[in-house]
C-alpha atoms as one frame of an Amber mdcrd trajectory, in Angstrom:
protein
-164.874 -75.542 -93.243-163.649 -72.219 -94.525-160.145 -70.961 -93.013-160.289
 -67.351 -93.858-162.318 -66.996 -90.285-160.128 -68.976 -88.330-158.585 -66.809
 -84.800-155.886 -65.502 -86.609-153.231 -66.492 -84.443-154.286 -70.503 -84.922
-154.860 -69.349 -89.041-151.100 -68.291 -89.358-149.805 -71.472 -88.009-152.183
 -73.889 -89.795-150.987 -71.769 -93.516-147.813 -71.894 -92.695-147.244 -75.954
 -91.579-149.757 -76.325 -94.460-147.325 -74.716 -96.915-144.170 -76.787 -95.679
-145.777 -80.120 -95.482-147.209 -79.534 -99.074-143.205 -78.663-100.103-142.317
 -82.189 -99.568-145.321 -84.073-101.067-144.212 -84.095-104.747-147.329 -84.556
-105.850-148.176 -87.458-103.092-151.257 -88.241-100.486-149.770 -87.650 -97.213
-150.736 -89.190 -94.181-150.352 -86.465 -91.193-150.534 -87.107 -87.469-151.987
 -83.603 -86.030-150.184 -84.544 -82.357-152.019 -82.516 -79.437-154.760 -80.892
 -81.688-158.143 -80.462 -80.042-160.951 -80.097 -83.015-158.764 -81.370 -86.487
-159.381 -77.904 -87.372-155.871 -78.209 -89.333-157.457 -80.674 -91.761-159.016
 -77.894 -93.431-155.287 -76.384 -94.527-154.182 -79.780 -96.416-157.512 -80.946
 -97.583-155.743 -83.234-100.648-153.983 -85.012 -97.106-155.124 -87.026 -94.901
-155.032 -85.826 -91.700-155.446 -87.405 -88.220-155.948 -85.595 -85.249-154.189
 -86.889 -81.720-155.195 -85.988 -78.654-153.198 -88.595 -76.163-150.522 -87.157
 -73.462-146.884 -87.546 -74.627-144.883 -87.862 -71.151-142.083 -89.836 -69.661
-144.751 -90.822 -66.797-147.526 -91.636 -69.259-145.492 -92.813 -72.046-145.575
 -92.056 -75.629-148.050 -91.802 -79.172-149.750 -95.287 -79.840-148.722 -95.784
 -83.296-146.531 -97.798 -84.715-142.473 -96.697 -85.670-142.582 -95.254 -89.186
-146.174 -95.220 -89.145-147.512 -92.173 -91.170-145.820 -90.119 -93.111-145.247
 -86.466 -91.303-146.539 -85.636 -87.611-147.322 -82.174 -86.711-147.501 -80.835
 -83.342-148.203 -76.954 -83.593-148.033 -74.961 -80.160-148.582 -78.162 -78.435
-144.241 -78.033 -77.095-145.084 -75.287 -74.463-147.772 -76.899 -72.404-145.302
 -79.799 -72.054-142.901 -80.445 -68.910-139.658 -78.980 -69.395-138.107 -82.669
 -68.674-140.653 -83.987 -71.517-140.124 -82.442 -74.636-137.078 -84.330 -75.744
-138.834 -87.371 -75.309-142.244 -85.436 -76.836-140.100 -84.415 -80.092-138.765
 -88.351 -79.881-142.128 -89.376 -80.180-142.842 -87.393 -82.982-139.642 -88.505
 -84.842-140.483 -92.099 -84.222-143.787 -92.674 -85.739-142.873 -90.574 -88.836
-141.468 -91.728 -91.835-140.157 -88.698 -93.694-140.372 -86.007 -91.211-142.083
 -83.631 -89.004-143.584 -79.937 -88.424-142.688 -78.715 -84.978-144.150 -75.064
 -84.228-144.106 -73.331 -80.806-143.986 -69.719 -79.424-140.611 -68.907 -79.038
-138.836 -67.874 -75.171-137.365 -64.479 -77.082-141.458 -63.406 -76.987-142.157
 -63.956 -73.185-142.030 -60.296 -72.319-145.274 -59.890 -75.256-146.920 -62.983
 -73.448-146.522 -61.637 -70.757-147.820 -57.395 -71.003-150.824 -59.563 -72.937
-151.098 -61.926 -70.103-151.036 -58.853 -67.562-153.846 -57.184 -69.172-156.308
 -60.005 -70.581-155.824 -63.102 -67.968-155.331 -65.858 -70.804-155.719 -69.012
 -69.481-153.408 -70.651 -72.619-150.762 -67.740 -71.367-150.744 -68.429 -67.948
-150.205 -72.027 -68.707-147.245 -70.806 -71.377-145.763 -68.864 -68.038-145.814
 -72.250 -65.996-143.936 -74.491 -68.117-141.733 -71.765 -70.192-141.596 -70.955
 -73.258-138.874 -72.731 -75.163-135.578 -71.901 -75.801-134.920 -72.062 -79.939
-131.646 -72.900 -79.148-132.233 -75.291 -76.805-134.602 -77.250 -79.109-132.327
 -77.463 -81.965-129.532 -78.950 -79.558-132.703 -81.570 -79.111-133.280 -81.827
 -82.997-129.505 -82.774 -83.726-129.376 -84.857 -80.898-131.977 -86.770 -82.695
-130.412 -86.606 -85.888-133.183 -84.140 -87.321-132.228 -82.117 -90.654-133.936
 -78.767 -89.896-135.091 -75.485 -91.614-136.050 -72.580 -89.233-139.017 -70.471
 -90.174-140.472 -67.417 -88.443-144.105 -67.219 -88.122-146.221 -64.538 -86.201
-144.662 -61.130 -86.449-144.066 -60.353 -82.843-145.595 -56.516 -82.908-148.672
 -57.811 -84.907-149.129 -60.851 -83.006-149.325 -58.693 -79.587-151.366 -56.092
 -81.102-154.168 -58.076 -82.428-154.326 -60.289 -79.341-155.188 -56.841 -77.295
-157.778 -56.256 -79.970-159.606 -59.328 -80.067-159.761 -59.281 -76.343-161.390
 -55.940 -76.312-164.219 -57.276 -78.997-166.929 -59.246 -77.223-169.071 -59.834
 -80.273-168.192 -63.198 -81.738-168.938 -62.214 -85.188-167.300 -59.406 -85.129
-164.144 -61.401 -83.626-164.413 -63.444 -86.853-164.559 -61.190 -89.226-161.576
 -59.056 -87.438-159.521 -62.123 -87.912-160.825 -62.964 -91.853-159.734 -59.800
 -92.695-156.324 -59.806 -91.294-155.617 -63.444 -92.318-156.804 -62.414 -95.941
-154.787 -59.621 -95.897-151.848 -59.577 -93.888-150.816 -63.226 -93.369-148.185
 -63.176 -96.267-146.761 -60.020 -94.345-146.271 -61.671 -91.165-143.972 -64.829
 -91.446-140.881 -62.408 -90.378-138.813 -61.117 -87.556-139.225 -60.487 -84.791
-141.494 -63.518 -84.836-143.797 -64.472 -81.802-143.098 -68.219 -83.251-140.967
 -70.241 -84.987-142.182 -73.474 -87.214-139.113 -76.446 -87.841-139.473 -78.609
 -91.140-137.870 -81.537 -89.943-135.647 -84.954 -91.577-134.702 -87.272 -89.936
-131.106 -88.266 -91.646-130.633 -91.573 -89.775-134.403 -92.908 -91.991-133.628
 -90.779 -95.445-129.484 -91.870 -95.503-128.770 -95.591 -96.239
């Protein structure tokens, strides 16, 4: 499938994972676990990879992913940590930690953008925003306490300038035309998606290692 047309917003986060998962690949085959992805569309970003889509429920009450420890090589779970429970996503980002062997790609909308989620919320009725509003967006902070708790090595990137990001979701919502939609978003990810991976970001994307499977 071609990328360029992606919705931009899901474009900027597939490039960007793609780009940090193909930093630690040295020239390797991956195998990816694409945790909470709906269609595989990320496939498409890391097509020299092999990558697996997961759709099961990560939860204390319906228990974790059912692969093996040390399993595959990196899982990814991109905007995926805001639809979960507050009192699941340690035990989500353990999940991801366990099955993976050298690390993981954790990307989520950040709680510093809740007032753009929500003026964008106010005015279009997103259904993925209102869902965002009930579970909170997550607190960077609060997540990296998680990620040293589990003995995660971690780079922080931005992703999704913040003033972009809220523009371009009033646009699309004001296009009706699907075609149009498409090519609105082919032209900014062609364009502008090396621009945007700055602050303020709606987003921010962890490369992960986990220290306690890399150290002897």
């Amino acid at each position: 499938m071609s990328t360029d047309s992606l919705w931009f917003d899901r474009y900027q986060r597939f490039a960007k994972a793609a780009e940090l998962i193909r930093s630690l690949a040295a020239g390797r085959r991956l195998s990816v676990l694409d945790v909470g992805s709906f269609d595989n569309a990320f496939a498409a970003f890391l097509p020299e990879h092999q990558v697996t889509a997961n759709t099961e429920k990560i939860s204390l009450k319906h228990g974790g992913l059912s692969q093996p420890d040390n399993s595959v090589d990196i899982t990814v779970a991109l905007d995926v940590l805001e639809h979960v429970a507050h009192h699941d996503r340690f035990f989500f980002i353990e999940e991801l930690q366990r099955v993976a062997k050298m690390g993981l790609v954790l990307g989520f909308p950040i709680a510093q953008a809740a007032y753009a989620e929500e003026y964008v919320l106010g005015l279009t009725g997103s259904v993925w925003l209102r869902e965002h509003k009930k579970h909170g967006l997550p607190d960077p902070a609060e997540v990296e306490g998680m990620l040293s708790k589990l003995q995660l090595e971690f780079e922080r990137h931005p992703n999704a300038a913040l003033p972009s990001w809220t523009a371009m979701m009033l646009l699309m919502h004001g296009v009706e035309d699907l075609t149009l939609k498409k090519e609105l978003s082919s032209f900014f990810n062609r364009h502008f998606y090396a621009l945007e991976n700055r602050e303020p970001a709606y987003r921010y994307i962890y490369l992960c290692r986990s220290l306690k499977k890399t150290k002897p």
